[in-house]
Short mmCIF file of C-alpha atoms and ligand atoms in Angstrom, two decimals:
data_model
loop_
_atom_site.label_atom_id
_atom_site.label_comp_id
_atom_site.label_asym_id
_atom_site.label_seq_id
_atom_site.Cartn_x
_atom_site.Cartn_y
_atom_site.Cartn_z
CA UNK A 1 0.15 -0.32 0.05
CA UNK A 2 1.08 3.12 -1.37
CA UNK A 3 0.86 6.32 1.52
CA UNK A 4 1.26 9.47 0.02
CA UNK A 5 3.65 12.29 1.88
CA UNK A 6 1.06 15.17 2.72
CA UNK A 7 1.76 17.89 0.96
CA UNK A 8 4.11 21.00 1.99
CA UNK A 9 2.92 23.66 4.22
CA UNK A 10 2.64 27.06 2.52
CA UNK A 11 5.30 29.35 4.84
CA UNK A 12 2.92 32.01 6.52
CA UNK A 13 2.54 34.72 3.29
CA UNK A 14 4.99 38.32 4.23
CA UNK A 15 2.60 40.94 3.44
CA UNK A 16 6.17 42.89 3.99
CA UNK A 17 9.88 41.52 3.42
CA UNK A 18 12.88 43.67 3.63
CA UNK A 19 11.22 46.83 1.94
CA UNK A 20 14.43 48.87 -0.52
CA UNK A 21 12.35 51.77 -0.85
CA UNK A 22 12.07 52.81 -4.87
CA UNK A 23 15.71 50.47 -5.25
CA UNK A 24 14.74 47.01 -6.37
CA UNK A 25 16.97 45.13 -4.44
CA UNK A 26 16.00 43.83 -1.34
CA UNK A 27 19.31 45.91 0.40
CA UNK A 28 19.17 48.49 2.58
CA UNK A 29 19.61 52.17 1.98
CA UNK A 30 22.80 53.20 2.62
CA UNK A 31 23.60 55.69 4.63
CA UNK A 32 26.60 58.76 2.87
CA UNK A 33 25.45 62.19 3.50
CA UNK A 34 27.64 62.77 6.34
CA UNK A 35 29.86 62.15 9.70
CA UNK A 36 29.93 62.44 12.83
CA UNK A 37 33.36 62.83 15.11
CA UNK A 38 33.82 64.30 18.78
CA UNK A 39 35.57 66.70 17.80
CA UNK A 40 32.36 68.09 15.64
CA UNK A 41 30.33 68.13 19.53
CA UNK A 42 29.42 70.98 22.30
CA UNK A 43 30.55 69.99 25.51
CA UNK A 44 26.65 70.34 25.56
CA UNK A 45 23.68 68.32 24.84
CA UNK A 46 21.88 71.20 24.59
CA UNK A 47 24.11 73.32 22.38
CA UNK A 48 24.56 70.46 20.20
CA UNK A 49 20.43 69.63 19.79
CA UNK A 50 19.83 72.85 18.84
CA UNK A 51 22.80 73.18 16.38
CA UNK A 52 21.33 69.95 14.10
CA UNK A 53 17.67 70.95 14.70
CA UNK A 54 18.92 74.49 13.14
CA UNK A 55 20.25 72.34 10.29
CA UNK A 56 17.68 70.22 10.15
CA UNK A 57 14.97 73.67 10.00
CA UNK A 58 17.49 74.92 6.92
CA UNK A 59 18.20 71.57 4.79
CA UNK A 60 14.43 71.16 4.38
CA UNK A 61 13.43 68.17 6.26
CA UNK A 62 9.83 68.73 6.90
CA UNK A 63 8.67 69.57 10.45
CA UNK A 64 12.04 68.57 12.28
CA UNK A 65 10.09 69.35 15.48
CA UNK A 66 8.66 66.15 15.13
CA UNK A 67 9.43 63.43 17.54
CA UNK A 68 8.17 60.42 18.50
CA UNK A 69 7.45 60.38 22.41
CA UNK A 70 7.31 57.28 24.46
CA UNK A 71 5.78 56.57 27.56
CA UNK A 72 5.47 53.70 29.77
CA UNK A 73 2.84 53.22 32.44
CA UNK A 74 3.46 51.53 35.57
CA UNK A 75 2.93 48.40 37.43
CA UNK A 76 2.36 47.17 33.64
CA UNK A 77 5.28 48.24 32.86
CA UNK A 78 3.28 48.99 28.81
CA UNK A 79 4.86 51.25 27.08
CA UNK A 80 2.76 53.34 24.42
CA UNK A 81 4.56 56.26 21.81
CA UNK A 82 3.09 58.67 19.58
CA UNK A 83 4.28 61.50 17.62
CA UNK A 84 3.62 64.80 19.12
CA UNK A 85 5.78 68.44 18.33
CA UNK A 86 8.56 69.79 20.28
CA UNK A 87 7.40 73.15 20.73
CA UNK A 88 10.72 74.68 23.02
CA UNK A 89 14.53 73.39 24.05
CA UNK A 90 15.56 75.20 27.05
CA UNK A 91 18.48 74.73 29.04
CA UNK A 92 16.14 72.64 31.18
CA UNK A 93 14.73 70.26 28.89
CA UNK A 94 13.34 69.53 26.04
CA UNK A 95 9.84 70.47 25.86
CA UNK A 96 6.14 69.30 24.32
CA UNK A 97 2.55 70.06 24.50
CA UNK A 98 -0.55 67.52 24.92
CA UNK A 99 -3.74 66.95 27.42
CA UNK A 100 -2.85 65.67 30.66
CA UNK A 101 -6.25 64.64 31.85
CA UNK A 102 -7.39 61.53 29.34
CA UNK A 103 -5.36 60.85 27.08
CA UNK A 104 -3.10 57.52 27.69
CA UNK A 105 0.55 59.55 27.98
CA UNK A 106 -0.87 61.29 30.88
CA UNK A 107 -1.87 57.95 32.31
CA UNK A 108 1.46 57.54 31.57
CA UNK A 109 3.90 60.06 32.76
CA UNK A 110 1.02 59.89 36.20
CA UNK A 111 2.11 56.46 37.46
CA UNK A 112 6.13 56.71 35.90
CA UNK A 113 7.71 59.91 35.33
CA UNK A 114 10.10 58.37 33.22
CA UNK A 115 10.25 59.56 28.88
CA UNK A 116 11.83 58.88 25.95
CA UNK A 117 12.06 61.11 22.93
CA UNK A 118 13.27 59.79 19.19
CA UNK A 119 13.79 62.12 16.38
CA UNK A 120 14.64 60.60 12.75
CA UNK A 121 15.37 63.18 9.91
CA UNK A 122 15.55 61.86 7.13
CA UNK A 123 16.70 64.00 4.87
CA UNK A 124 20.00 64.46 6.88
CA UNK A 125 20.01 60.30 7.56
CA UNK A 126 20.37 62.19 11.50
CA UNK A 127 18.45 60.32 14.87
CA UNK A 128 18.47 61.92 18.36
CA UNK A 129 17.40 59.84 20.97
CA UNK A 130 16.52 61.80 24.36
CA UNK A 131 15.43 60.04 27.68
CA UNK A 132 14.96 61.67 30.99
CA UNK A 133 12.44 62.53 33.90
CA UNK A 134 9.74 64.64 32.72
CA UNK A 135 7.78 67.03 34.63
CA UNK A 136 4.85 69.45 33.81
CA UNK A 137 4.65 72.45 33.41
CA UNK A 138 3.25 75.55 35.86
CA UNK A 139 -0.19 76.43 34.15
CA UNK A 140 1.69 79.70 33.73
CA UNK A 141 3.96 78.46 31.32
CA UNK A 142 2.40 76.80 29.89
CA UNK A 143 0.06 80.27 28.66
CA UNK A 144 2.86 81.82 27.48
CA UNK A 145 2.55 78.91 24.13
CA UNK A 146 -1.26 78.60 24.66
CA UNK A 147 -1.26 82.08 23.53
CA UNK A 148 0.40 81.74 20.52
CA UNK A 149 -1.99 79.19 19.37
CA UNK A 150 -4.47 79.38 16.13
CA UNK A 151 -8.44 80.13 18.14
CA UNK A 152 -9.44 77.08 16.83
CA UNK A 153 -6.95 75.34 18.50
CA UNK A 154 -7.46 76.88 21.70
CA UNK A 155 -10.89 76.39 21.32
CA UNK A 156 -10.33 72.27 20.24
CA UNK A 157 -7.82 72.08 22.97
CA UNK A 158 -10.95 72.65 25.13
CA UNK A 159 -13.25 70.99 23.71
CA UNK A 160 -11.13 67.22 22.71
CA UNK A 161 -10.87 65.12 25.55
CA UNK A 162 -8.19 63.85 24.22
CA UNK A 163 -8.39 59.25 23.56
CA UNK A 164 -11.34 58.87 24.92
CA UNK A 165 -14.31 57.07 22.59
CA UNK A 166 -16.28 58.91 21.02
CA UNK A 167 -19.26 56.07 20.72
CA UNK A 168 -20.37 55.68 16.78
CA UNK A 169 -24.26 55.14 18.49
CA UNK A 170 -24.22 58.68 20.55
CA UNK A 171 -23.62 60.80 17.63
CA UNK A 172 -19.63 59.60 17.24
CA UNK A 173 -17.50 62.36 15.44
CA UNK A 174 -20.83 64.98 16.27
CA UNK A 175 -20.53 64.77 20.17
CA UNK A 176 -16.51 66.49 19.11
CA UNK A 177 -18.30 68.67 17.23
CA UNK A 178 -20.81 69.32 19.46
CA UNK A 179 -18.63 70.43 22.49
CA UNK A 180 -16.22 72.33 19.82
CA UNK A 181 -19.85 74.63 18.98
CA UNK A 182 -19.85 74.70 22.82
CA UNK A 183 -17.13 76.07 23.60
CA UNK A 184 -17.00 78.61 20.61
CA UNK A 185 -19.94 79.91 22.66
CA UNK A 186 -18.52 80.20 25.20
CA UNK A 187 -15.77 81.91 24.62
CA UNK A 188 -18.13 83.88 22.00
CA UNK A 189 -17.32 88.34 23.06
CA UNK A 190 -13.79 87.43 24.66
CA UNK A 191 -10.53 88.06 21.84
CA UNK A 192 -8.37 84.93 21.37
CA UNK A 193 -5.87 86.42 23.79
CA UNK A 194 -8.46 86.22 26.15
CA UNK A 195 -9.18 82.57 25.90
CA UNK A 196 -7.61 80.48 28.76
CA UNK A 197 -5.37 78.04 28.45
CA UNK A 198 -7.49 74.81 30.77
CA UNK A 199 -5.71 73.33 33.43
CA UNK A 200 -5.29 69.91 31.90
CA UNK A 201 -4.13 70.75 29.22
CA UNK A 202 0.13 72.23 29.27
CA UNK A 203 3.66 71.05 28.49
CA UNK A 204 5.60 68.36 29.56
CA UNK A 205 9.43 68.84 30.35
CA UNK A 206 11.62 66.31 29.88
CA UNK A 207 15.09 66.48 31.63
CA UNK A 208 17.36 64.53 29.60
CA UNK A 209 20.01 62.04 31.63
CA UNK A 210 20.84 60.64 28.28
CA UNK A 211 20.78 62.09 24.59
CA UNK A 212 22.23 60.37 21.91
CA UNK A 213 23.13 62.12 18.82
CA UNK A 214 23.23 59.32 15.48
CA UNK A 215 25.19 59.67 12.23
CA UNK A 216 23.61 57.30 9.34
CA UNK A 217 26.85 55.97 7.66
CA UNK A 218 27.38 52.89 4.83
CA UNK A 219 27.45 49.54 5.50
CA UNK A 220 25.56 50.44 8.27
CA UNK A 221 28.84 51.03 10.53
CA UNK A 222 26.64 54.37 11.71
CA UNK A 223 28.56 57.15 13.93
CA UNK A 224 26.96 57.15 17.50
CA UNK A 225 27.94 59.44 20.06
CA UNK A 226 25.69 59.58 23.52
CA UNK A 227 25.76 61.80 26.67
CA UNK A 228 25.36 60.80 29.99
CA UNK A 229 24.68 62.77 32.44
CA UNK A 230 26.41 62.88 35.30
CA UNK A 231 24.39 62.92 38.08
CA UNK A 232 25.04 65.91 41.18
CA UNK A 233 28.12 67.01 39.39
CA UNK A 234 27.47 71.00 38.06
CA UNK A 235 24.54 71.50 38.51
CA UNK A 236 25.06 73.91 41.34
CA UNK A 237 24.05 78.06 40.47
CA UNK A 238 21.33 76.29 38.14
CA UNK A 239 24.02 74.48 35.23
CA UNK A 240 22.49 71.97 33.43
CA UNK A 241 25.24 68.94 34.92
CA UNK A 242 28.11 67.45 33.73
CA UNK A 243 27.81 65.75 30.83
CA UNK A 244 29.97 62.42 29.82
CA UNK A 245 30.64 61.78 26.10
CA UNK A 246 31.07 58.20 24.65
CA UNK A 247 31.22 56.89 21.41
CA UNK A 248 29.10 54.01 21.05
CA UNK A 249 29.32 50.30 18.79
CA UNK A 250 26.47 51.16 15.59
C1 FMN B 1 2.78 64.55 13.49
C2 FMN B 1 2.37 64.46 14.24
C3 FMN B 1 2.41 65.86 15.32
C4 FMN B 1 1.49 65.60 16.65
N1 FMN B 1 1.60 66.27 17.72
C5 FMN B 1 1.00 66.20 18.73
C6 FMN B 1 1.37 67.46 19.71
O1 FMN B 1 2.71 68.19 20.25
N2 FMN B 1 0.36 66.82 20.90
C7 FMN B 1 -0.77 65.78 21.29
O2 FMN B 1 -1.00 65.82 22.23
N3 FMN B 1 -0.38 65.02 20.00
C8 FMN B 1 0.41 65.26 18.97
N4 FMN B 1 -0.07 64.46 18.24
C9 FMN B 1 -1.30 63.04 18.09
C10 FMN B 1 -0.32 62.47 19.08
O3 FMN B 1 -0.07 61.26 18.10
C11 FMN B 1 -1.94 61.53 19.98
O4 FMN B 1 -2.75 60.97 18.86
C12 FMN B 1 -2.28 62.13 21.04
O5 FMN B 1 -1.59 62.64 21.09
C13 FMN B 1 -3.11 60.88 21.79
O6 FMN B 1 -2.03 60.23 21.96
P1 FMN B 1 -1.72 59.16 24.03
O7 FMN B 1 -3.37 58.86 24.27
O8 FMN B 1 -0.99 58.39 23.91
O9 FMN B 1 -1.92 60.11 24.65
C14 FMN B 1 0.33 64.47 16.78
C15 FMN B 1 0.33 63.45 15.92
C16 FMN B 1 0.70 63.72 14.44
C17 FMN B 1 1.12 62.45 13.19
#
């Protein structure tokens, strides 16, 4: 009696495999636009970031202020990431603005003040990573940036319970638009300047303990430099602290 072998099982279909942009070869994009050496770096990661950011702005990087913000809830440890805009850089940290009542990031930072940022400037083949501890700006500090926002964005901040479910059976987007109309009525007759910053909305400062500057190189042999804050040193008189710079393997 002959038994026939079962048909070979099909490999699971891959929807994406080794994508290589416009290239017909599956090899990853090569980076060759620039190099980075210790002698080019500022002793301060703030100054170095400012130099790279300004260069990204003048090199037609679209929206170089776009940054991936990662936060993590405790005790679960579940991490969440999303893009936000970097709105300020000062010697005390990197500042982003958001809703701190209903969003996922609000829940995360309420349980865990650690946060991380990652910028990717493709036109320059550069990445910057930031890790540190975050804190809310005061209402007065937040009001300064809120004050320069467009009227519609101010109304939107009041109206949107960021990341809350908008139930279809209750009207879906119509619920949001009704809330917007309510806020427009509330602030009717007030000038743009008179619209107050909501208590639940404002800035989050990420005080960096680590900043990494990454310059893409050929064959994945990238240049990477990490600034590490040496706790407790150089912070007298409001100084930004003492930074150690190390080259990392790619
Ligand atoms: C390019 C870009 C920039 C964004 N900038 C912000 C921002 O500055 N602040 C903000 O709260 N959400 C911003 N968002 C929306 C967030 O990605 C996200 O949807 C929202 O903050 C809710 O996230 P959460 O519930 O995980 O906290 C931006 C989205 C994109 C794609």
